[in-house]
PDB file of C-alpha atoms in Angstrom:
ATOM      1  CA  UNK A  22     -30.536  -8.097  -7.041  1.00  0.00           C
ATOM      2  CA  UNK A  23     -34.177  -8.200  -5.923  1.00  0.00           C
ATOM      3  CA  UNK A  24     -35.208  -7.894  -2.304  1.00  0.00           C
ATOM      4  CA  UNK A  25     -34.880 -11.079  -0.268  1.00  0.00           C
ATOM      5  CA  UNK A  26     -38.087 -13.086   0.008  1.00  0.00           C
ATOM      6  CA  UNK A  27     -40.305 -12.503   2.980  1.00  0.00           C
ATOM      7  CA  UNK A  28     -43.025 -14.362   4.647  1.00  0.00           C
ATOM      8  CA  UNK A  29     -45.526 -12.488   6.916  1.00  0.00           C
ATOM      9  CA  UNK A  30     -46.862 -14.293   9.857  1.00  0.00           C
ATOM     10  CA  UNK A  31     -49.296 -13.268  12.497  1.00  0.00           C
ATOM     11  CA  UNK A  32     -46.662 -11.946  14.942  1.00  0.00           C
ATOM     12  CA  UNK A  33     -43.414 -11.758  13.051  1.00  0.00           C
ATOM     13  CA  UNK A  34     -41.871 -11.635   9.530  1.00  0.00           C
ATOM     14  CA  UNK A  35     -39.444 -14.196   8.092  1.00  0.00           C
ATOM     15  CA  UNK A  36     -36.757 -13.041   5.706  1.00  0.00           C
ATOM     16  CA  UNK A  37     -35.067 -15.549   3.507  1.00  0.00           C
ATOM     17  CA  UNK A  38     -31.432 -14.413   2.840  1.00  0.00           C
ATOM     18  CA  UNK A  39     -29.392 -16.042   0.250  1.00  0.00           C
ATOM     19  CA  UNK A  40     -26.005 -16.135  -1.423  1.00  0.00           C
ATOM     20  CA  UNK A  41     -23.190 -14.004  -0.015  1.00  0.00           C
ATOM     21  CA  UNK A  42     -23.724 -11.132   2.342  1.00  0.00           C
ATOM     22  CA  UNK A  43     -20.555  -8.974   1.664  1.00  0.00           C
ATOM     23  CA  UNK A  44     -19.656  -5.371   1.520  1.00  0.00           C
ATOM     24  CA  UNK A  45     -21.625  -5.185  -1.756  1.00  0.00           C
ATOM     25  CA  UNK A  46     -24.677  -7.313  -1.319  1.00  0.00           C
ATOM     26  CA  UNK A  47     -25.310  -6.310   2.274  1.00  0.00           C
ATOM     27  CA  UNK A  48     -26.418  -2.871   0.989  1.00  0.00           C
ATOM     28  CA  UNK A  49     -29.590  -4.583  -0.346  1.00  0.00           C
ATOM     29  CA  UNK A  50     -30.043  -6.328   3.015  1.00  0.00           C
ATOM     30  CA  UNK A  51     -29.770  -3.058   4.809  1.00  0.00           C
ATOM     31  CA  UNK A  52     -32.297  -1.288   2.653  1.00  0.00           C
ATOM     32  CA  UNK A  53     -34.790  -4.166   3.229  1.00  0.00           C
ATOM     33  CA  UNK A  54     -34.356  -4.147   7.024  1.00  0.00           C
ATOM     34  CA  UNK A  55     -34.537  -0.402   7.075  1.00  0.00           C
ATOM     35  CA  UNK A  56     -37.850  -0.537   5.377  1.00  0.00           C
ATOM     36  CA  UNK A  57     -39.142  -3.012   7.947  1.00  0.00           C
ATOM     37  CA  UNK A  58     -37.957  -0.857  10.806  1.00  0.00           C
ATOM     38  CA  UNK A  59     -39.684   2.139   9.306  1.00  0.00           C
ATOM     39  CA  UNK A  60     -43.019   0.133   9.170  1.00  0.00           C
ATOM     40  CA  UNK A  61     -42.723  -0.842  12.700  1.00  0.00           C
ATOM     41  CA  UNK A  62     -41.764  -4.474  12.287  1.00  0.00           C
ATOM     42  CA  UNK A  63     -39.612  -5.523  15.241  1.00  0.00           C
ATOM     43  CA  UNK A  64     -40.106  -9.289  15.461  1.00  0.00           C
ATOM     44  CA  UNK A  65     -38.026 -10.732  12.708  1.00  0.00           C
ATOM     45  CA  UNK A  66     -36.858 -14.279  11.741  1.00  0.00           C
ATOM     46  CA  UNK A  67     -33.730 -14.259   9.545  1.00  0.00           C
ATOM     47  CA  UNK A  68     -33.466 -17.594   7.697  1.00  0.00           C
ATOM     48  CA  UNK A  69     -29.867 -18.227   6.656  1.00  0.00           C
ATOM     49  CA  UNK A  70     -30.393 -21.691   5.154  1.00  0.00           C
ATOM     50  CA  UNK A  71     -29.177 -20.467   1.743  1.00  0.00           C
ATOM     51  CA  UNK A  72     -26.592 -17.973   2.858  1.00  0.00           C
ATOM     52  CA  UNK A  73     -23.219 -19.264   1.749  1.00  0.00           C
ATOM     53  CA  UNK A  74     -20.912 -16.429   3.048  1.00  0.00           C
ATOM     54  CA  UNK A  75     -21.038 -13.464   5.424  1.00  0.00           C
ATOM     55  CA  UNK A  76     -18.497 -10.728   6.125  1.00  0.00           C
ATOM     56  CA  UNK A  77     -18.402  -8.079   8.711  1.00  0.00           C
ATOM     57  CA  UNK A  78     -20.315  -5.841   6.477  1.00  0.00           C
ATOM     58  CA  UNK A  79     -23.246  -8.348   6.406  1.00  0.00           C
ATOM     59  CA  UNK A  80     -23.077  -8.876  10.190  1.00  0.00           C
ATOM     60  CA  UNK A  81     -22.870  -5.199  10.757  1.00  0.00           C
ATOM     61  CA  UNK A  82     -26.206  -4.603   9.055  1.00  0.00           C
ATOM     62  CA  UNK A  83     -27.909  -6.935  11.678  1.00  0.00           C
ATOM     63  CA  UNK A  84     -26.079  -5.641  14.561  1.00  0.00           C
ATOM     64  CA  UNK A  85     -26.996  -1.987  13.808  1.00  0.00           C
ATOM     65  CA  UNK A  86     -30.740  -2.769  14.230  1.00  0.00           C
ATOM     66  CA  UNK A  87     -30.316  -5.035  17.345  1.00  0.00           C
ATOM     67  CA  UNK A  88     -30.456  -2.271  19.833  1.00  0.00           C
ATOM     68  CA  UNK A  89     -33.413  -0.604  18.299  1.00  0.00           C
ATOM     69  CA  UNK A  90     -35.357  -3.834  18.093  1.00  0.00           C
ATOM     70  CA  UNK A  91     -34.668  -4.540  21.866  1.00  0.00           C
ATOM     71  CA  UNK A  92     -35.657  -1.099  22.745  1.00  0.00           C
ATOM     72  CA  UNK A  93     -39.158  -1.577  20.943  1.00  0.00           C
ATOM     73  CA  UNK A  94     -39.625  -4.793  22.777  1.00  0.00           C
ATOM     74  CA  UNK A  95     -38.962  -6.833  19.599  1.00  0.00           C
ATOM     75  CA  UNK A  96     -36.764  -9.738  18.763  1.00  0.00           C
ATOM     76  CA  UNK A  97     -34.597 -11.063  16.130  1.00  0.00           C
ATOM     77  CA  UNK A  98     -33.773 -14.795  15.641  1.00  0.00           C
ATOM     78  CA  UNK A  99     -31.405 -16.329  13.134  1.00  0.00           C
ATOM     79  CA  UNK A 100     -31.822 -19.956  11.936  1.00  0.00           C
ATOM     80  CA  UNK A 101     -30.210 -22.357   9.569  1.00  0.00           C
ATOM     81  CA  UNK A 102     -26.591 -21.044   9.637  1.00  0.00           C
ATOM     82  CA  UNK A 103     -24.040 -23.254   7.782  1.00  0.00           C
ATOM     83  CA  UNK A 104     -21.075 -24.266  10.041  1.00  0.00           C
ATOM     84  CA  UNK A 105     -18.711 -21.788   8.226  1.00  0.00           C
ATOM     85  CA  UNK A 106     -21.193 -18.825   8.546  1.00  0.00           C
ATOM     86  CA  UNK A 107     -21.959 -19.650  12.256  1.00  0.00           C
ATOM     87  CA  UNK A 108     -18.112 -19.703  12.867  1.00  0.00           C
ATOM     88  CA  UNK A 109     -17.966 -16.104  11.783  1.00  0.00           C
ATOM     89  CA  UNK A 110     -20.594 -15.207  14.372  1.00  0.00           C
ATOM     90  CA  UNK A 111     -18.541 -17.161  16.977  1.00  0.00           C
ATOM     91  CA  UNK A 112     -15.292 -15.232  16.140  1.00  0.00           C
ATOM     92  CA  UNK A 113     -17.018 -12.042  17.097  1.00  0.00           C
ATOM     93  CA  UNK A 114     -18.812 -13.623  20.276  1.00  0.00           C
ATOM     94  CA  UNK A 115     -22.238 -12.992  18.679  1.00  0.00           C
ATOM     95  CA  UNK A 116     -23.385 -16.631  19.472  1.00  0.00           C
ATOM     96  CA  UNK A 117     -23.595 -15.336  22.951  1.00  0.00           C
ATOM     97  CA  UNK A 118     -25.322 -11.961  22.168  1.00  0.00           C
ATOM     98  CA  UNK A 119     -27.731 -12.993  19.381  1.00  0.00           C
ATOM     99  CA  UNK A 120     -30.549 -15.516  19.237  1.00  0.00           C
ATOM    100  CA  UNK A 121     -29.379 -18.242  16.855  1.00  0.00           C
ATOM    101  CA  UNK A 122     -31.213 -21.529  16.394  1.00  0.00           C
ATOM    102  CA  UNK A 123     -30.271 -24.586  14.284  1.00  0.00           C
ATOM    103  CA  UNK A 124     -33.619 -24.879  12.608  1.00  0.00           C
ATOM    104  CA  UNK A 125     -36.335 -22.568  11.317  1.00  0.00           C
ATOM    105  CA  UNK A 126     -39.056 -24.295  13.483  1.00  0.00           C
ATOM    106  CA  UNK A 127     -37.087 -23.531  16.591  1.00  0.00           C
ATOM    107  CA  UNK A 128     -36.764 -19.846  15.495  1.00  0.00           C
ATOM    108  CA  UNK A 129     -40.490 -19.655  14.934  1.00  0.00           C
ATOM    109  CA  UNK A 130     -41.186 -21.025  18.433  1.00  0.00           C
ATOM    110  CA  UNK A 131     -39.141 -18.359  19.995  1.00  0.00           C
ATOM    111  CA  UNK A 132     -40.984 -15.693  18.096  1.00  0.00           C
ATOM    112  CA  UNK A 133     -44.475 -16.753  18.920  1.00  0.00           C
ATOM    113  CA  UNK A 134     -46.100 -14.453  21.515  1.00  0.00           C
TER     114      UNK A 134
ATOM    115  CA  UNK B  13       2.908 -18.813  -5.546  1.00  0.00           C
ATOM    116  CA  UNK B  14      -0.324 -17.632  -7.434  1.00  0.00           C
ATOM    117  CA  UNK B  15      -1.077 -14.054  -8.081  1.00  0.00           C
ATOM    118  CA  UNK B  16      -3.708 -11.986  -9.716  1.00  0.00           C
ATOM    119  CA  UNK B  17      -4.756  -8.390 -10.250  1.00  0.00           C
ATOM    120  CA  UNK B  18      -8.364  -7.219  -9.539  1.00  0.00           C
ATOM    121  CA  UNK B  19     -10.113  -4.010 -10.213  1.00  0.00           C
ATOM    122  CA  UNK B  20     -10.549  -2.323  -6.824  1.00  0.00           C
ATOM    123  CA  UNK B  21     -14.296  -2.154  -6.602  1.00  0.00           C
ATOM    124  CA  UNK B  22     -17.086  -3.801  -4.509  1.00  0.00           C
ATOM    125  CA  UNK B  23     -18.057  -5.975  -7.518  1.00  0.00           C
ATOM    126  CA  UNK B  24     -14.655  -7.598  -7.547  1.00  0.00           C
ATOM    127  CA  UNK B  25     -15.101  -9.024  -4.058  1.00  0.00           C
ATOM    128  CA  UNK B  26     -16.768 -12.374  -5.170  1.00  0.00           C
ATOM    129  CA  UNK B  27     -13.934 -12.921  -7.728  1.00  0.00           C
ATOM    130  CA  UNK B  28     -11.274 -12.226  -5.066  1.00  0.00           C
ATOM    131  CA  UNK B  29     -13.045 -14.740  -2.731  1.00  0.00           C
ATOM    132  CA  UNK B  30     -13.179 -17.344  -5.496  1.00  0.00           C
ATOM    133  CA  UNK B  31      -9.441 -16.904  -6.237  1.00  0.00           C
ATOM    134  CA  UNK B  32      -8.547 -17.536  -2.775  1.00  0.00           C
ATOM    135  CA  UNK B  33     -10.980 -20.410  -2.380  1.00  0.00           C
ATOM    136  CA  UNK B  34      -9.488 -22.225  -5.412  1.00  0.00           C
ATOM    137  CA  UNK B  35      -6.099 -22.226  -3.753  1.00  0.00           C
ATOM    138  CA  UNK B  36      -7.230 -23.446  -0.406  1.00  0.00           C
ATOM    139  CA  UNK B  37      -9.171 -26.545  -1.557  1.00  0.00           C
ATOM    140  CA  UNK B  38      -7.051 -28.806   0.481  1.00  0.00           C
ATOM    141  CA  UNK B  39      -8.093 -27.149   3.874  1.00  0.00           C
ATOM    142  CA  UNK B  40     -11.285 -27.949   5.828  1.00  0.00           C
ATOM    143  CA  UNK B  41     -14.266 -25.635   5.084  1.00  0.00           C
ATOM    144  CA  UNK B  42     -14.177 -23.452   8.149  1.00  0.00           C
ATOM    145  CA  UNK B  43     -10.369 -22.788   8.028  1.00  0.00           C
ATOM    146  CA  UNK B  44     -10.659 -21.973   4.247  1.00  0.00           C
ATOM    147  CA  UNK B  45     -13.482 -19.672   4.875  1.00  0.00           C
ATOM    148  CA  UNK B  46     -11.683 -17.834   7.687  1.00  0.00           C
ATOM    149  CA  UNK B  47      -8.699 -17.077   5.405  1.00  0.00           C
ATOM    150  CA  UNK B  48     -11.085 -16.015   2.622  1.00  0.00           C
ATOM    151  CA  UNK B  49     -12.946 -13.761   5.029  1.00  0.00           C
ATOM    152  CA  UNK B  50      -9.699 -12.148   6.180  1.00  0.00           C
ATOM    153  CA  UNK B  51      -8.670 -11.319   2.530  1.00  0.00           C
ATOM    154  CA  UNK B  52     -12.180 -10.147   1.825  1.00  0.00           C
ATOM    155  CA  UNK B  53     -12.121  -7.719   4.820  1.00  0.00           C
ATOM    156  CA  UNK B  54      -8.831  -6.277   3.952  1.00  0.00           C
ATOM    157  CA  UNK B  55      -9.736  -5.771   0.253  1.00  0.00           C
ATOM    158  CA  UNK B  56     -13.189  -4.352   1.196  1.00  0.00           C
ATOM    159  CA  UNK B  57     -11.260  -1.868   3.469  1.00  0.00           C
ATOM    160  CA  UNK B  58      -8.974  -0.859   0.653  1.00  0.00           C
ATOM    161  CA  UNK B  59     -11.894  -0.283  -1.663  1.00  0.00           C
ATOM    162  CA  UNK B  60     -13.722   1.877   0.847  1.00  0.00           C
ATOM    163  CA  UNK B  61     -10.611   4.017   1.526  1.00  0.00           C
ATOM    164  CA  UNK B  62      -9.963   4.299  -2.196  1.00  0.00           C
ATOM    165  CA  UNK B  63     -13.282   5.585  -3.120  1.00  0.00           C
ATOM    166  CA  UNK B  64     -12.183   9.181  -3.280  1.00  0.00           C
ATOM    167  CA  UNK B  65      -9.329   8.703  -5.712  1.00  0.00           C
ATOM    168  CA  UNK B  66      -9.852   9.749  -9.398  1.00  0.00           C
ATOM    169  CA  UNK B  67      -7.460   7.196 -10.906  1.00  0.00           C
ATOM    170  CA  UNK B  68      -8.782   3.622 -11.114  1.00  0.00           C
ATOM    171  CA  UNK B  69      -6.510   1.261  -9.392  1.00  0.00           C
ATOM    172  CA  UNK B  70      -6.009  -2.380  -8.745  1.00  0.00           C
ATOM    173  CA  UNK B  71      -5.344  -4.776  -6.061  1.00  0.00           C
ATOM    174  CA  UNK B  72      -2.738  -7.448  -6.565  1.00  0.00           C
ATOM    175  CA  UNK B  73      -3.292 -10.545  -4.524  1.00  0.00           C
ATOM    176  CA  UNK B  74      -0.888 -13.341  -4.139  1.00  0.00           C
ATOM    177  CA  UNK B  75      -1.088 -16.502  -2.104  1.00  0.00           C
ATOM    178  CA  UNK B  76       1.502 -19.017  -1.134  1.00  0.00           C
ATOM    179  CA  UNK B  77       0.907 -22.288   0.710  1.00  0.00           C
ATOM    180  CA  UNK B  78       3.981 -23.952   2.068  1.00  0.00           C
ATOM    181  CA  UNK B  79       5.046 -25.930   5.127  1.00  0.00           C
ATOM    182  CA  UNK B  80       1.593 -25.801   6.706  1.00  0.00           C
ATOM    183  CA  UNK B  81       1.542 -21.990   6.355  1.00  0.00           C
ATOM    184  CA  UNK B  82      -0.616 -19.861   4.143  1.00  0.00           C
ATOM    185  CA  UNK B  83       0.775 -16.407   3.223  1.00  0.00           C
ATOM    186  CA  UNK B  84      -1.464 -13.886   1.511  1.00  0.00           C
ATOM    187  CA  UNK B  85      -0.173 -10.536   0.274  1.00  0.00           C
ATOM    188  CA  UNK B  86      -2.339  -7.667  -0.831  1.00  0.00           C
ATOM    189  CA  UNK B  87      -0.745  -4.799  -2.582  1.00  0.00           C
ATOM    190  CA  UNK B  88      -2.601  -1.493  -3.226  1.00  0.00           C
ATOM    191  CA  UNK B  89      -2.164   2.134  -3.298  1.00  0.00           C
ATOM    192  CA  UNK B  90      -4.804   3.089  -0.808  1.00  0.00           C
ATOM    193  CA  UNK B  91      -3.940   4.841   2.470  1.00  0.00           C
ATOM    194  CA  UNK B  92      -2.758   2.359   5.032  1.00  0.00           C
ATOM    195  CA  UNK B  93      -5.476   1.498   7.628  1.00  0.00           C
ATOM    196  CA  UNK B  94      -4.878   1.466  11.409  1.00  0.00           C
ATOM    197  CA  UNK B  95      -5.021  -1.939  12.990  1.00  0.00           C
ATOM    198  CA  UNK B  96      -7.602  -1.723  15.770  1.00  0.00           C
ATOM    199  CA  UNK B  97      -7.290  -3.334  19.169  1.00  0.00           C
ATOM    200  CA  UNK B  98      -9.999  -5.935  19.343  1.00  0.00           C
ATOM    201  CA  UNK B  99     -11.216  -5.003  22.830  1.00  0.00           C
ATOM    202  CA  UNK B 100     -11.912  -1.485  21.739  1.00  0.00           C
ATOM    203  CA  UNK B 101     -14.418  -2.509  19.261  1.00  0.00           C
ATOM    204  CA  UNK B 102     -16.342  -5.551  20.668  1.00  0.00           C
ATOM    205  CA  UNK B 103     -19.513  -6.649  19.047  1.00  0.00           C
ATOM    206  CA  UNK B 104     -21.493  -5.782  22.221  1.00  0.00           C
ATOM    207  CA  UNK B 105     -20.408  -2.204  21.941  1.00  0.00           C
ATOM    208  CA  UNK B 106     -21.091  -2.097  18.305  1.00  0.00           C
ATOM    209  CA  UNK B 107     -24.704  -3.079  19.109  1.00  0.00           C
ATOM    210  CA  UNK B 108     -25.052  -0.320  21.602  1.00  0.00           C
ATOM    211  CA  UNK B 109     -23.578   2.183  19.115  1.00  0.00           C
ATOM    212  CA  UNK B 110     -25.906   0.857  16.469  1.00  0.00           C
ATOM    213  CA  UNK B 111     -22.842   1.026  14.105  1.00  0.00           C
ATOM    214  CA  UNK B 112     -22.638  -0.920  10.840  1.00  0.00           C
ATOM    215  CA  UNK B 113     -18.839  -1.121  10.552  1.00  0.00           C
ATOM    216  CA  UNK B 114     -15.686  -1.601  12.398  1.00  0.00           C
ATOM    217  CA  UNK B 115     -15.499  -5.303  12.957  1.00  0.00           C
ATOM    218  CA  UNK B 116     -13.766  -6.389   9.785  1.00  0.00           C
ATOM    219  CA  UNK B 117     -10.171  -5.854  11.012  1.00  0.00           C
ATOM    220  CA  UNK B 118     -11.070  -7.286  14.404  1.00  0.00           C
ATOM    221  CA  UNK B 119     -11.905 -10.422  12.432  1.00  0.00           C
ATOM    222  CA  UNK B 120      -8.703 -10.309  10.569  1.00  0.00           C
ATOM    223  CA  UNK B 121      -6.716 -10.200  13.783  1.00  0.00           C
ATOM    224  CA  UNK B 122      -8.636 -13.094  15.227  1.00  0.00           C
ATOM    225  CA  UNK B 123      -8.130 -15.216  12.181  1.00  0.00           C
ATOM    226  CA  UNK B 124      -4.480 -14.581  11.155  1.00  0.00           C
ATOM    227  CA  UNK B 125      -1.505 -15.467  13.103  1.00  0.00           C
ATOM    228  CA  UNK B 126       0.614 -12.720  11.780  1.00  0.00           C
ATOM    229  CA  UNK B 127      -0.079  -9.294  10.018  1.00  0.00           C
ATOM    230  CA  UNK B 128       2.708  -7.115   8.574  1.00  0.00           C
ATOM    231  CA  UNK B 129       2.222  -3.823   6.681  1.00  0.00           C
ATOM    232  CA  UNK B 130       4.916  -2.657   4.452  1.00  0.00           C
ATOM    233  CA  UNK B 131       4.902   0.881   3.260  1.00  0.00           C
ATOM    234  CA  UNK B 132       6.271   1.700  -0.186  1.00  0.00           C
ATOM    235  CA  UNK B 133       6.449   5.223  -1.775  1.00  0.00           C
ATOM    236  CA  UNK B 134       3.289   4.625  -3.833  1.00  0.00           C
ATOM    237  CA  UNK B 135       1.707   1.620  -2.386  1.00  0.00           C
ATOM    238  CA  UNK B 136       1.550  -0.515   0.608  1.00  0.00           C
ATOM    239  CA  UNK B 137       1.626  -4.317   1.052  1.00  0.00           C
ATOM    240  CA  UNK B 138      -0.432  -6.180   3.669  1.00  0.00           C
ATOM    241  CA  UNK B 139       1.094  -9.565   4.342  1.00  0.00           C
ATOM    242  CA  UNK B 140      -0.942 -11.935   6.397  1.00  0.00           C
ATOM    243  CA  UNK B 141       0.133 -15.346   7.559  1.00  0.00           C
ATOM    244  CA  UNK B 142      -2.120 -18.271   8.786  1.00  0.00           C
ATOM    245  CA  UNK B 143      -0.352 -21.372  10.340  1.00  0.00           C
ATOM    246  CA  UNK B 144      -2.415 -24.574   9.900  1.00  0.00           C
TER     247      UNK B 144
END
């Protein structure tokens, strides 16, 4: 599977995830996020509009970078989660710990400096 | 009851999810997804724990829907996994630890009403029940 599409803005990067983020496909997401961290990109928008499913392996990838992003003064914002995907975040209490917005435009507002 | 065998590897996970999804079509989307997720987490766990074994092995999954109760059985020959206590592995702690894993079985516990592990001489069965 190719890397997920990205869009570079002035102050942040949007990544457009798609399909299922499970124990298999989340390896790809992890590699892509790892590269962004190494290149010093700490303001990130994760567009989930086309994500159909997420498991703990997928969620774990994002959680593992949250602390480093905060430490570097960055921010990650999720948008466009389908109700069933958002429900998985809710089950883990992540709707209280992570920045999640209904729409992409709201996420972009939060990422503007 | 519907049952099917799957190769125990990561590439099987989408097929496992689809098998469960097909038999939960009468449920609302979020409930159906939760049961699919619980099965996916247990299977992913078995696959990860089984990586070191030389012999290829399979997961047998059966699903029974009766009297507003969904029962899923997963049979495999991997080492039984410990059931964690959810409060010991909260998501907030995982963030601080920068850990990638450890939340799957927390999800299983949150979703399912009953989880039983039956140990056999050469396999174990994980039986999960969800009351609708």
